[in-house]
Amino acid sequence: MAIHKLEEFGKKEQHLASFAKAMGHPARIAILKVLAQRSECVCGEIVNVIPLAQATVSQHLKALKEADLIQGTIDGPKSCYCINWKTIEKFYTEFNTLFSKLQEGKLKSCC
Amino acid sequence: MAIHKLEEFGKKEQHLASFAKAMGHPARIAILKVLAQRSECVCGEIVNVIPLAQATVSQHLKALKEADLIQGTIDGPKSCYCINWKTIEKFYTEFNTLFSKLQEGKLKSCC
DNA sequence: AATATTTATCGTAAAAATACGATAAATGAA
DNA sequence: TTCATTTATCGTATTTTTACGATAAATATT
């Protein structure tokens, strides 16, 4: 029974883990890169660039959206996605904090 | 058919995604924190700290080991885990690179 | 109005992740 | 030697992820 006992862990761990999970697929990293490169909000291009079916790409976009890493507005038949810089930076900060904390232990580490 | 088309993506994306995936669970982040805090290689303590069954913790340790984020040597009935700083730092660098690349696009971004 | 285009969602299938109890393997202690 | 301790692995169940075709919904285009 894969009862996910996530509630047992600290909020920080949960939050960071959910970010990491959202970036835990090359397609989603690739999507972020594409979105970052464009000067305007991106519509269909993503599907052409990512080597996956349109439905699958849409699913990955949904995952990124649910992690709040990107924003999307529906604009008629075309939809418009762009990076949510606020969340990206938050993630970056949280990761830096974790790494700093880990590094503290490095000094007294035996291996 | 969940054929994982990972080979279609760049090596960089794949590598970073596999790191992120390994950190995509609060238990594994918690384990890394515990390992980093200790001055000596850690044996059984982890199971006592993580609110999961021994078998499950062992599975998470295996995942971290496969991602090369930790090292483990069997030492009789006790096993000895410690952080693989080399990999942690590699991961940190790769993430920084990605964020820098993403940030480049921020300047010309519309939203 | 009819057709084409774009994208989200539905349905489905297979694989991977999550979790745990039970057990085996290895060693230390009695 | 026998028993206790520790940890990995096996077996199993459930959930989640990944992927795609088909379809629906919304809007251009003709």
PDB file of C-alpha atoms (C1' of nucleotides) in Angstrom:
ATOM      1  CA  MET A   1       0.000   0.000   0.000  1.00  0.00           C
ATOM      2  CA  ALA A   2       1.794   3.051  -1.231  1.00  0.00           C
ATOM      3  CA  ILE A   3       0.382   5.307   1.444  1.00  0.00           C
ATOM      4  CA  HIS A   4       2.425   8.424   0.947  1.00  0.00           C
ATOM      5  CA  LYS A   5       3.493   9.503   4.368  1.00  0.00           C
ATOM      6  CA  LEU A   6       4.659  12.881   3.195  1.00  0.00           C
ATOM      7  CA  GLU A   7       2.948  14.623   6.087  1.00  0.00           C
ATOM      8  CA  GLU A   8       5.479  13.041   8.414  1.00  0.00           C
ATOM      9  CA  PHE A   9       8.263  15.210   7.074  1.00  0.00           C
ATOM     10  CA  GLY A  10       9.031  18.860   7.601  1.00  0.00           C
ATOM     11  CA  LYS A  11       7.451  21.490   5.409  1.00  0.00           C
ATOM     12  CA  LYS A  12      10.818  22.517   4.063  1.00  0.00           C
ATOM     13  CA  GLU A  13      11.695  19.026   2.949  1.00  0.00           C
ATOM     14  CA  GLN A  14       8.291  18.587   1.393  1.00  0.00           C
ATOM     15  CA  HIS A  15       8.416  21.861  -0.465  1.00  0.00           C
ATOM     16  CA  LEU A  16      11.902  21.365  -1.818  1.00  0.00           C
ATOM     17  CA  ALA A  17      11.176  17.761  -2.726  1.00  0.00           C
ATOM     18  CA  SER A  18       8.112  18.761  -4.716  1.00  0.00           C
ATOM     19  CA  PHE A  19      10.195  21.268  -6.667  1.00  0.00           C
ATOM     20  CA  ALA A  20      12.865  18.693  -7.286  1.00  0.00           C
ATOM     21  CA  LYS A  21      10.276  16.197  -8.374  1.00  0.00           C
ATOM     22  CA  ALA A  22       8.879  18.676 -10.869  1.00  0.00           C
ATOM     23  CA  MET A  23      12.345  19.028 -12.385  1.00  0.00           C
ATOM     24  CA  GLY A  24      12.945  15.306 -12.265  1.00  0.00           C
ATOM     25  CA  HIS A  25      12.262  14.704 -15.929  1.00  0.00           C
ATOM     26  CA  PRO A  26      14.400  15.822 -18.871  1.00  0.00           C
ATOM     27  CA  ALA A  27      11.345  16.889 -20.847  1.00  0.00           C
ATOM     28  CA  ARG A  28      10.373  19.335 -18.130  1.00  0.00           C
ATOM     29  CA  ILE A  29      13.884  20.746 -17.915  1.00  0.00           C
ATOM     30  CA  ALA A  30      13.888  21.096 -21.683  1.00  0.00           C
ATOM     31  CA  ILE A  31      10.546  22.899 -21.550  1.00  0.00           C
ATOM     32  CA  LEU A  32      11.871  25.360 -18.970  1.00  0.00           C
ATOM     33  CA  LYS A  33      14.871  26.062 -21.188  1.00  0.00           C
ATOM     34  CA  VAL A  34      12.688  26.724 -24.202  1.00  0.00           C
ATOM     35  CA  LEU A  35      10.392  29.009 -22.250  1.00  0.00           C
ATOM     36  CA  ALA A  36      13.322  30.939 -20.825  1.00  0.00           C
ATOM     37  CA  GLN A  37      14.910  31.504 -24.210  1.00  0.00           C
ATOM     38  CA  ARG A  38      11.889  33.051 -25.847  1.00  0.00           C
ATOM     39  CA  SER A  39      11.214  36.725 -25.469  1.00  0.00           C
ATOM     40  CA  GLU A  40       7.502  36.197 -25.718  1.00  0.00           C
ATOM     41  CA  CYS A  41       5.138  33.755 -24.171  1.00  0.00           C
ATOM     42  CA  VAL A  42       5.306  30.493 -25.996  1.00  0.00           C
ATOM     43  CA  CYS A  43       2.474  28.717 -27.589  1.00  0.00           C
ATOM     44  CA  GLY A  44       2.748  25.711 -29.819  1.00  0.00           C
ATOM     45  CA  GLU A  45       6.483  25.694 -30.385  1.00  0.00           C
ATOM     46  CA  ILE A  46       7.059  23.530 -27.370  1.00  0.00           C
ATOM     47  CA  VAL A  47       5.329  20.562 -28.896  1.00  0.00           C
ATOM     48  CA  ASN A  48       7.535  20.836 -31.983  1.00  0.00           C
ATOM     49  CA  VAL A  49      10.737  20.971 -29.961  1.00  0.00           C
ATOM     50  CA  ILE A  50      10.049  18.239 -27.417  1.00  0.00           C
ATOM     51  CA  PRO A  51      10.252  14.730 -28.892  1.00  0.00           C
ATOM     52  CA  LEU A  52       7.011  13.555 -27.351  1.00  0.00           C
ATOM     53  CA  ALA A  53       3.397  13.407 -28.378  1.00  0.00           C
ATOM     54  CA  GLN A  54       1.309  16.534 -28.002  1.00  0.00           C
ATOM     55  CA  ALA A  55      -0.775  14.995 -25.217  1.00  0.00           C
ATOM     56  CA  THR A  56       2.332  14.043 -23.278  1.00  0.00           C
ATOM     57  CA  VAL A  57       3.857  17.491 -23.601  1.00  0.00           C
ATOM     58  CA  SER A  58       0.604  18.962 -22.385  1.00  0.00           C
ATOM     59  CA  GLN A  59       0.802  16.675 -19.368  1.00  0.00           C
ATOM     60  CA  HIS A  60       4.344  17.820 -18.562  1.00  0.00           C
ATOM     61  CA  LEU A  61       3.231  21.426 -18.910  1.00  0.00           C
ATOM     62  CA  LYS A  62       0.459  20.693 -16.451  1.00  0.00           C
ATOM     63  CA  ALA A  63       2.976  19.239 -13.990  1.00  0.00           C
ATOM     64  CA  LEU A  64       5.158  22.351 -14.241  1.00  0.00           C
ATOM     65  CA  LYS A  65       2.086  24.512 -13.830  1.00  0.00           C
ATOM     66  CA  GLU A  66       0.998  22.612 -10.734  1.00  0.00           C
ATOM     67  CA  ALA A  67       4.469  23.136  -9.275  1.00  0.00           C
ATOM     68  CA  ASP A  68       3.923  26.813 -10.084  1.00  0.00           C
ATOM     69  CA  LEU A  69       7.161  26.859 -12.086  1.00  0.00           C
ATOM     70  CA  ILE A  70       5.347  28.161 -15.143  1.00  0.00           C
ATOM     71  CA  GLN A  71       2.249  30.169 -15.835  1.00  0.00           C
ATOM     72  CA  GLY A  72      -0.237  29.571 -18.588  1.00  0.00           C
ATOM     73  CA  THR A  73      -3.066  31.595 -19.954  1.00  0.00           C
ATOM     74  CA  ILE A  74      -5.497  30.283 -22.497  1.00  0.00           C
ATOM     75  CA  ASP A  75      -5.706  32.558 -25.487  1.00  0.00           C
ATOM     76  CA  GLY A  76      -8.272  31.144 -27.810  1.00  0.00           C
ATOM     77  CA  PRO A  77      -7.043  28.083 -29.656  1.00  0.00           C
ATOM     78  CA  LYS A  78      -3.501  28.979 -28.694  1.00  0.00           C
ATOM     79  CA  SER A  79      -2.298  28.952 -25.136  1.00  0.00           C
ATOM     80  CA  CYS A  80       0.459  31.020 -23.722  1.00  0.00           C
ATOM     81  CA  TYR A  81       3.098  29.760 -21.347  1.00  0.00           C
ATOM     82  CA  CYS A  82       5.886  31.539 -19.600  1.00  0.00           C
ATOM     83  CA  ILE A  83       8.221  30.964 -16.711  1.00  0.00           C
ATOM     84  CA  ASN A  84       7.205  31.972 -13.234  1.00  0.00           C
ATOM     85  CA  TRP A  85      10.448  33.636 -12.197  1.00  0.00           C
ATOM     86  CA  LYS A  86       9.270  34.158  -8.663  1.00  0.00           C
ATOM     87  CA  THR A  87       8.966  30.421  -8.087  1.00  0.00           C
ATOM     88  CA  ILE A  88      12.157  29.609  -9.949  1.00  0.00           C
ATOM     89  CA  GLU A  89      14.065  32.010  -7.726  1.00  0.00           C
ATOM     90  CA  LYS A  90      12.377  30.670  -4.624  1.00  0.00           C
ATOM     91  CA  PHE A  91      13.448  27.191  -5.611  1.00  0.00           C
ATOM     92  CA  TYR A  92      16.953  28.391  -6.264  1.00  0.00           C
ATOM     93  CA  THR A  93      17.125  30.000  -2.836  1.00  0.00           C
ATOM     94  CA  GLU A  94      15.774  26.928  -1.094  1.00  0.00           C
ATOM     95  CA  PHE A  95      18.293  24.736  -2.849  1.00  0.00           C
ATOM     96  CA  ASN A  96      21.129  27.037  -1.944  1.00  0.00           C
ATOM     97  CA  THR A  97      20.027  26.918   1.665  1.00  0.00           C
ATOM     98  CA  LEU A  98      20.022  23.131   1.648  1.00  0.00           C
ATOM     99  CA  PHE A  99      23.452  22.955   0.056  1.00  0.00           C
ATOM    100  CA  SER A 100      24.838  25.433   2.552  1.00  0.00           C
ATOM    101  CA  LYS A 101      23.448  23.358   5.382  1.00  0.00           C
ATOM    102  CA  LEU A 102      24.902  20.203   3.926  1.00  0.00           C
ATOM    103  CA  GLN A 103      28.256  21.859   3.379  1.00  0.00           C
ATOM    104  CA  GLU A 104      28.446  22.880   7.024  1.00  0.00           C
ATOM    105  CA  GLY A 105      28.753  19.225   7.857  1.00  0.00           C
ATOM    106  CA  LYS A 106      31.480  18.680   5.322  1.00  0.00           C
ATOM    107  CA  LEU A 107      34.142  20.183   7.589  1.00  0.00           C
ATOM    108  CA  LYS A 108      33.673  17.645  10.332  1.00  0.00           C
ATOM    109  CA  SER A 109      33.069  14.846   7.885  1.00  0.00           C
ATOM    110  CA  CYS A 110      35.249  11.777   7.955  1.00  0.00           C
ATOM    111  CA  CYS A 111      34.926  10.797   4.281  1.00  0.00           C
TER     112      CYS A 111
ATOM    113  CA  MET B   1       2.813   1.986 -22.795  1.00  0.00           C
ATOM    114  CA  ALA B   2       5.095   4.011 -20.611  1.00  0.00           C
ATOM    115  CA  ILE B   3       8.085   3.665 -22.857  1.00  0.00           C
ATOM    116  CA  HIS B   4      10.478   6.104 -21.290  1.00  0.00           C
ATOM    117  CA  LYS B   5      11.925   8.073 -24.122  1.00  0.00           C
ATOM    118  CA  LEU B   6      14.710   9.532 -22.044  1.00  0.00           C
ATOM    119  CA  GLU B   7      17.280   8.839 -24.740  1.00  0.00           C
ATOM    120  CA  GLU B   8      15.645  11.493 -26.858  1.00  0.00           C
ATOM    121  CA  PHE B   9      16.849  14.258 -24.567  1.00  0.00           C
ATOM    122  CA  GLY B  10      20.269  15.768 -24.131  1.00  0.00           C
ATOM    123  CA  LYS B  11      22.744  14.233 -21.721  1.00  0.00           C
ATOM    124  CA  LYS B  12      22.727  17.356 -19.592  1.00  0.00           C
ATOM    125  CA  GLU B  13      18.979  17.325 -19.169  1.00  0.00           C
ATOM    126  CA  GLN B  14      19.028  13.629 -18.388  1.00  0.00           C
ATOM    127  CA  HIS B  15      21.794  13.933 -15.840  1.00  0.00           C
ATOM    128  CA  LEU B  16      20.303  16.868 -14.028  1.00  0.00           C
ATOM    129  CA  ALA B  17      16.847  15.325 -14.112  1.00  0.00           C
ATOM    130  CA  SER B  18      18.120  12.127 -12.529  1.00  0.00           C
ATOM    131  CA  PHE B  19      19.715  14.132  -9.721  1.00  0.00           C
ATOM    132  CA  ALA B  20      16.527  16.102  -9.218  1.00  0.00           C
ATOM    133  CA  LYS B  21      14.507  12.917  -9.230  1.00  0.00           C
ATOM    134  CA  ALA B  22      16.732  11.465  -6.523  1.00  0.00           C
ATOM    135  CA  MET B  23      16.016  14.503  -4.375  1.00  0.00           C
ATOM    136  CA  GLY B  24      12.348  14.439  -5.224  1.00  0.00           C
ATOM    137  CA  HIS B  25      11.268  12.850  -1.971  1.00  0.00           C
ATOM    138  CA  PRO B  26      11.335  14.436   1.480  1.00  0.00           C
ATOM    139  CA  ALA B  27      12.685  11.250   3.066  1.00  0.00           C
ATOM    140  CA  ARG B  28      15.754  11.379   0.839  1.00  0.00           C
ATOM    141  CA  ILE B  29      16.358  15.045   1.588  1.00  0.00           C
ATOM    142  CA  ALA B  30      16.006  14.256   5.295  1.00  0.00           C
ATOM    143  CA  ILE B  31      18.506  11.408   4.939  1.00  0.00           C
ATOM    144  CA  LEU B  32      21.023  13.702   3.258  1.00  0.00           C
ATOM    145  CA  LYS B  33      20.633  16.205   6.076  1.00  0.00           C
ATOM    146  CA  VAL B  34      21.213  13.560   8.722  1.00  0.00           C
ATOM    147  CA  LEU B  35      24.274  12.209   6.928  1.00  0.00           C
ATOM    148  CA  ALA B  36      25.722  15.675   6.529  1.00  0.00           C
ATOM    149  CA  GLN B  37      25.305  16.535  10.205  1.00  0.00           C
ATOM    150  CA  ARG B  38      27.169  13.545  11.542  1.00  0.00           C
ATOM    151  CA  SER B  39      30.899  13.661  11.834  1.00  0.00           C
ATOM    152  CA  GLU B  40      31.192   9.952  11.283  1.00  0.00           C
ATOM    153  CA  CYS B  41      29.654   7.604   8.824  1.00  0.00           C
ATOM    154  CA  VAL B  42      26.173   6.757   9.870  1.00  0.00           C
ATOM    155  CA  CYS B  43      24.789   3.338  10.479  1.00  0.00           C
ATOM    156  CA  GLY B  44      21.452   2.585  12.014  1.00  0.00           C
ATOM    157  CA  GLU B  45      20.512   6.038  13.240  1.00  0.00           C
ATOM    158  CA  ILE B  46      18.847   6.875   9.984  1.00  0.00           C
ATOM    159  CA  VAL B  47      16.087   4.341  10.456  1.00  0.00           C
ATOM    160  CA  ASN B  48      15.309   5.802  13.875  1.00  0.00           C
ATOM    161  CA  VAL B  49      15.103   9.342  12.563  1.00  0.00           C
ATOM    162  CA  ILE B  50      13.092   8.780   9.406  1.00  0.00           C
ATOM    163  CA  PRO B  51       9.418   8.028  10.088  1.00  0.00           C
ATOM    164  CA  LEU B  52       9.273   5.059   7.756  1.00  0.00           C
ATOM    165  CA  ALA B  53       9.737   1.325   8.032  1.00  0.00           C
ATOM    166  CA  GLN B  54      13.270  -0.042   7.968  1.00  0.00           C
ATOM    167  CA  ALA B  55      12.734  -1.687   4.594  1.00  0.00           C
ATOM    168  CA  THR B  56      11.501   1.562   3.094  1.00  0.00           C
ATOM    169  CA  VAL B  57      14.414   3.566   4.446  1.00  0.00           C
ATOM    170  CA  SER B  58      16.757   0.989   2.999  1.00  0.00           C
ATOM    171  CA  GLN B  59      15.073   1.460  -0.352  1.00  0.00           C
ATOM    172  CA  HIS B  60      15.526   5.228  -0.204  1.00  0.00           C
ATOM    173  CA  LEU B  61      19.164   4.729   0.716  1.00  0.00           C
ATOM    174  CA  LYS B  62      19.536   2.518  -2.312  1.00  0.00           C
ATOM    175  CA  ALA B  63      18.030   5.216  -4.523  1.00  0.00           C
ATOM    176  CA  LEU B  64      20.481   7.805  -3.179  1.00  0.00           C
ATOM    177  CA  LYS B  65      23.307   5.345  -3.670  1.00  0.00           C
ATOM    178  CA  GLU B  66      22.294   4.667  -7.269  1.00  0.00           C
ATOM    179  CA  ALA B  67      22.272   8.397  -7.896  1.00  0.00           C
ATOM    180  CA  ASP B  68      25.766   8.379  -6.393  1.00  0.00           C
ATOM    181  CA  LEU B  69      24.753  11.013  -3.871  1.00  0.00           C
ATOM    182  CA  ILE B  70      25.836   8.815  -0.982  1.00  0.00           C
ATOM    183  CA  GLN B  71      28.339   6.043  -0.452  1.00  0.00           C
ATOM    184  CA  GLY B  72      27.786   2.934   1.583  1.00  0.00           C
ATOM    185  CA  THR B  73      30.126   0.282   2.806  1.00  0.00           C
ATOM    186  CA  ILE B  74      28.967  -2.868   4.484  1.00  0.00           C
ATOM    187  CA  ASP B  75      30.640  -3.323   7.822  1.00  0.00           C
ATOM    188  CA  GLY B  76      29.424  -6.525   9.303  1.00  0.00           C
ATOM    189  CA  PRO B  77      25.879  -6.319  10.589  1.00  0.00           C
ATOM    190  CA  LYS B  78      26.147  -2.551  10.516  1.00  0.00           C
ATOM    191  CA  SER B  79      26.490  -0.612   7.308  1.00  0.00           C
ATOM    192  CA  CYS B  80      28.144   2.698   6.951  1.00  0.00           C
ATOM    193  CA  TYR B  81      26.770   5.546   4.888  1.00  0.00           C
ATOM    194  CA  CYS B  82      28.171   8.931   4.140  1.00  0.00           C
ATOM    195  CA  ILE B  83      27.613  11.727   1.684  1.00  0.00           C
ATOM    196  CA  ASN B  84      29.425  11.711  -1.604  1.00  0.00           C
ATOM    197  CA  TRP B  85      30.511  15.336  -1.625  1.00  0.00           C
ATOM    198  CA  LYS B  86      31.905  15.120  -5.114  1.00  0.00           C
ATOM    199  CA  THR B  87      28.500  14.275  -6.558  1.00  0.00           C
ATOM    200  CA  ILE B  88      26.682  16.765  -4.360  1.00  0.00           C
ATOM    201  CA  GLU B  89      28.949  19.525  -5.609  1.00  0.00           C
ATOM    202  CA  LYS B  90      28.610  18.382  -9.189  1.00  0.00           C
ATOM    203  CA  PHE B  91      24.868  18.548  -8.822  1.00  0.00           C
ATOM    204  CA  TYR B  92      25.107  21.985  -7.291  1.00  0.00           C
ATOM    205  CA  THR B  93      27.229  23.202 -10.183  1.00  0.00           C
ATOM    206  CA  GLU B  94      24.918  21.745 -12.786  1.00  0.00           C
ATOM    207  CA  PHE B  95      21.945  23.371 -11.139  1.00  0.00           C
ATOM    208  CA  ASN B  96      23.674  26.692 -10.971  1.00  0.00           C
ATOM    209  CA  THR B  97      24.456  26.418 -14.654  1.00  0.00           C
ATOM    210  CA  LEU B  98      20.849  25.725 -15.487  1.00  0.00           C
ATOM    211  CA  PHE B  99      19.611  28.620 -13.384  1.00  0.00           C
ATOM    212  CA  SER B 100      22.125  30.959 -14.957  1.00  0.00           C
ATOM    213  CA  LYS B 101      20.968  29.889 -18.394  1.00  0.00           C
ATOM    214  CA  LEU B 102      17.360  30.382 -17.445  1.00  0.00           C
ATOM    215  CA  GLN B 103      18.113  33.786 -15.938  1.00  0.00           C
ATOM    216  CA  GLU B 104      19.712  34.964 -19.184  1.00  0.00           C
ATOM    217  CA  GLY B 105      16.288  34.746 -20.728  1.00  0.00           C
ATOM    218  CA  LYS B 106      14.701  36.723 -17.960  1.00  0.00           C
ATOM    219  CA  LEU B 107      15.990  40.020 -19.293  1.00  0.00           C
ATOM    220  CA  LYS B 108      14.162  39.719 -22.564  1.00  0.00           C
ATOM    221  CA  SER B 109      11.151  38.112 -20.987  1.00  0.00           C
ATOM    222  CA  CYS B 110       7.754  39.690 -21.363  1.00  0.00           C
ATOM    223  CA  CYS B 111       6.174  38.410 -18.152  1.00  0.00           C
TER     224      CYS B 111
ATOM    225  C1'  DA C   1     -21.653  27.996 -42.289  1.00  0.00           C
ATOM    226  C1'  DA C   2     -18.060  24.636 -42.946  1.00  0.00           C
ATOM    227  C1'  DT C   3     -13.336  23.547 -42.232  1.00  0.00           C
ATOM    228  C1'  DA C   4      -8.815  23.758 -40.269  1.00  0.00           C
ATOM    229  C1'  DT C   5      -5.816  24.603 -36.310  1.00  0.00           C
ATOM    230  C1'  DT C   6      -4.492  24.430 -31.655  1.00  0.00           C
ATOM    231  C1'  DT C   7      -4.486  22.593 -27.160  1.00  0.00           C
ATOM    232  C1'  DA C   8      -6.586  20.410 -22.997  1.00  0.00           C
ATOM    233  C1'  DT C   9      -8.678  16.448 -21.367  1.00  0.00           C
ATOM    234  C1'  DC C  10     -10.262  11.567 -21.353  1.00  0.00           C
ATOM    235  C1'  DG C  11      -9.351   6.823 -21.558  1.00  0.00           C
ATOM    236  C1'  DT C  12      -6.067   3.480 -21.374  1.00  0.00           C
ATOM    237  C1'  DA C  13      -1.854   0.816 -20.683  1.00  0.00           C
ATOM    238  C1'  DA C  14       2.568  -0.099 -18.917  1.00  0.00           C
ATOM    239  C1'  DA C  15       6.244   1.034 -15.934  1.00  0.00           C
ATOM    240  C1'  DA C  16       8.177   3.058 -11.872  1.00  0.00           C
ATOM    241  C1'  DA C  17       7.824   4.669  -7.165  1.00  0.00           C
ATOM    242  C1'  DT C  18       6.291   4.086  -2.524  1.00  0.00           C
ATOM    243  C1'  DA C  19       5.559   1.381   1.479  1.00  0.00           C
ATOM    244  C1'  DC C  20       5.650  -2.551   4.429  1.00  0.00           C
ATOM    245  C1'  DG C  21       6.048  -7.330   6.423  1.00  0.00           C
ATOM    246  C1'  DA C  22       8.797 -11.279   6.230  1.00  0.00           C
ATOM    247  C1'  DT C  23      13.001 -13.227   5.615  1.00  0.00           C
ATOM    248  C1'  DA C  24      17.889 -13.948   4.815  1.00  0.00           C
ATOM    249  C1'  DA C  25      22.647 -12.840   5.693  1.00  0.00           C
ATOM    250  C1'  DA C  26      26.276 -11.366   8.551  1.00  0.00           C
ATOM    251  C1'  DT C  27      28.292 -10.574  12.734  1.00  0.00           C
ATOM    252  C1'  DG C  28      28.545  -9.672  17.791  1.00  0.00           C
ATOM    253  C1'  DA C  29      27.365 -11.196  22.450  1.00  0.00           C
ATOM    254  C1'  DA C  30      25.969 -14.764  25.783  1.00  0.00           C
TER     255       DA C  30
ATOM    256  C1'  DT D   1      27.120 -22.800  19.727  1.00  0.00           C
ATOM    257  C1'  DT D   2      23.042 -20.266  20.346  1.00  0.00           C
ATOM    258  C1'  DC D   3      20.713 -15.992  20.386  1.00  0.00           C
ATOM    259  C1'  DA D   4      20.305 -11.106  19.464  1.00  0.00           C
ATOM    260  C1'  DT D   5      21.106  -7.206  16.367  1.00  0.00           C
ATOM    261  C1'  DT D   6      21.442  -4.962  12.116  1.00  0.00           C
ATOM    262  C1'  DT D   7      20.499  -4.273   7.420  1.00  0.00           C
ATOM    263  C1'  DA D   8      19.615  -5.772   2.577  1.00  0.00           C
ATOM    264  C1'  DT D   9      16.545  -8.080  -0.232  1.00  0.00           C
ATOM    265  C1'  DC D  10      12.235 -10.465  -1.635  1.00  0.00           C
ATOM    266  C1'  DG D  11       7.440 -10.509  -2.298  1.00  0.00           C
ATOM    267  C1'  DT D  12       3.497  -7.931  -2.615  1.00  0.00           C
ATOM    268  C1'  DA D  13       0.046  -4.181  -2.925  1.00  0.00           C
ATOM    269  C1'  DT D  14      -1.129   0.421  -4.095  1.00  0.00           C
ATOM    270  C1'  DT D  15      -0.348   4.749  -6.146  1.00  0.00           C
ATOM    271  C1'  DT D  16       1.841   7.665  -9.304  1.00  0.00           C
ATOM    272  C1'  DT D  17       4.202   8.642 -13.473  1.00  0.00           C
ATOM    273  C1'  DT D  18       4.840   8.308 -18.235  1.00  0.00           C
ATOM    274  C1'  DA D  19       3.104   7.960 -22.749  1.00  0.00           C
ATOM    275  C1'  DC D  20      -0.094   7.995 -26.510  1.00  0.00           C
ATOM    276  C1'  DG D  21      -4.373   7.953 -29.411  1.00  0.00           C
ATOM    277  C1'  DA D  22      -8.806   9.867 -29.631  1.00  0.00           C
ATOM    278  C1'  DT D  23     -11.741  13.398 -28.766  1.00  0.00           C
ATOM    279  C1'  DA D  24     -13.642  17.777 -27.271  1.00  0.00           C
ATOM    280  C1'  DA D  25     -13.461  22.748 -26.981  1.00  0.00           C
ATOM    281  C1'  DA D  26     -12.295  27.123 -28.784  1.00  0.00           C
ATOM    282  C1'  DT D  27     -11.222  30.038 -32.320  1.00  0.00           C
ATOM    283  C1'  DA D  28      -9.327  31.295 -36.931  1.00  0.00           C
ATOM    284  C1'  DT D  29      -9.870  30.784 -41.855  1.00  0.00           C
ATOM    285  C1'  DT D  30     -12.224  30.023 -46.090  1.00  0.00           C
TER     286       DT D  30
END
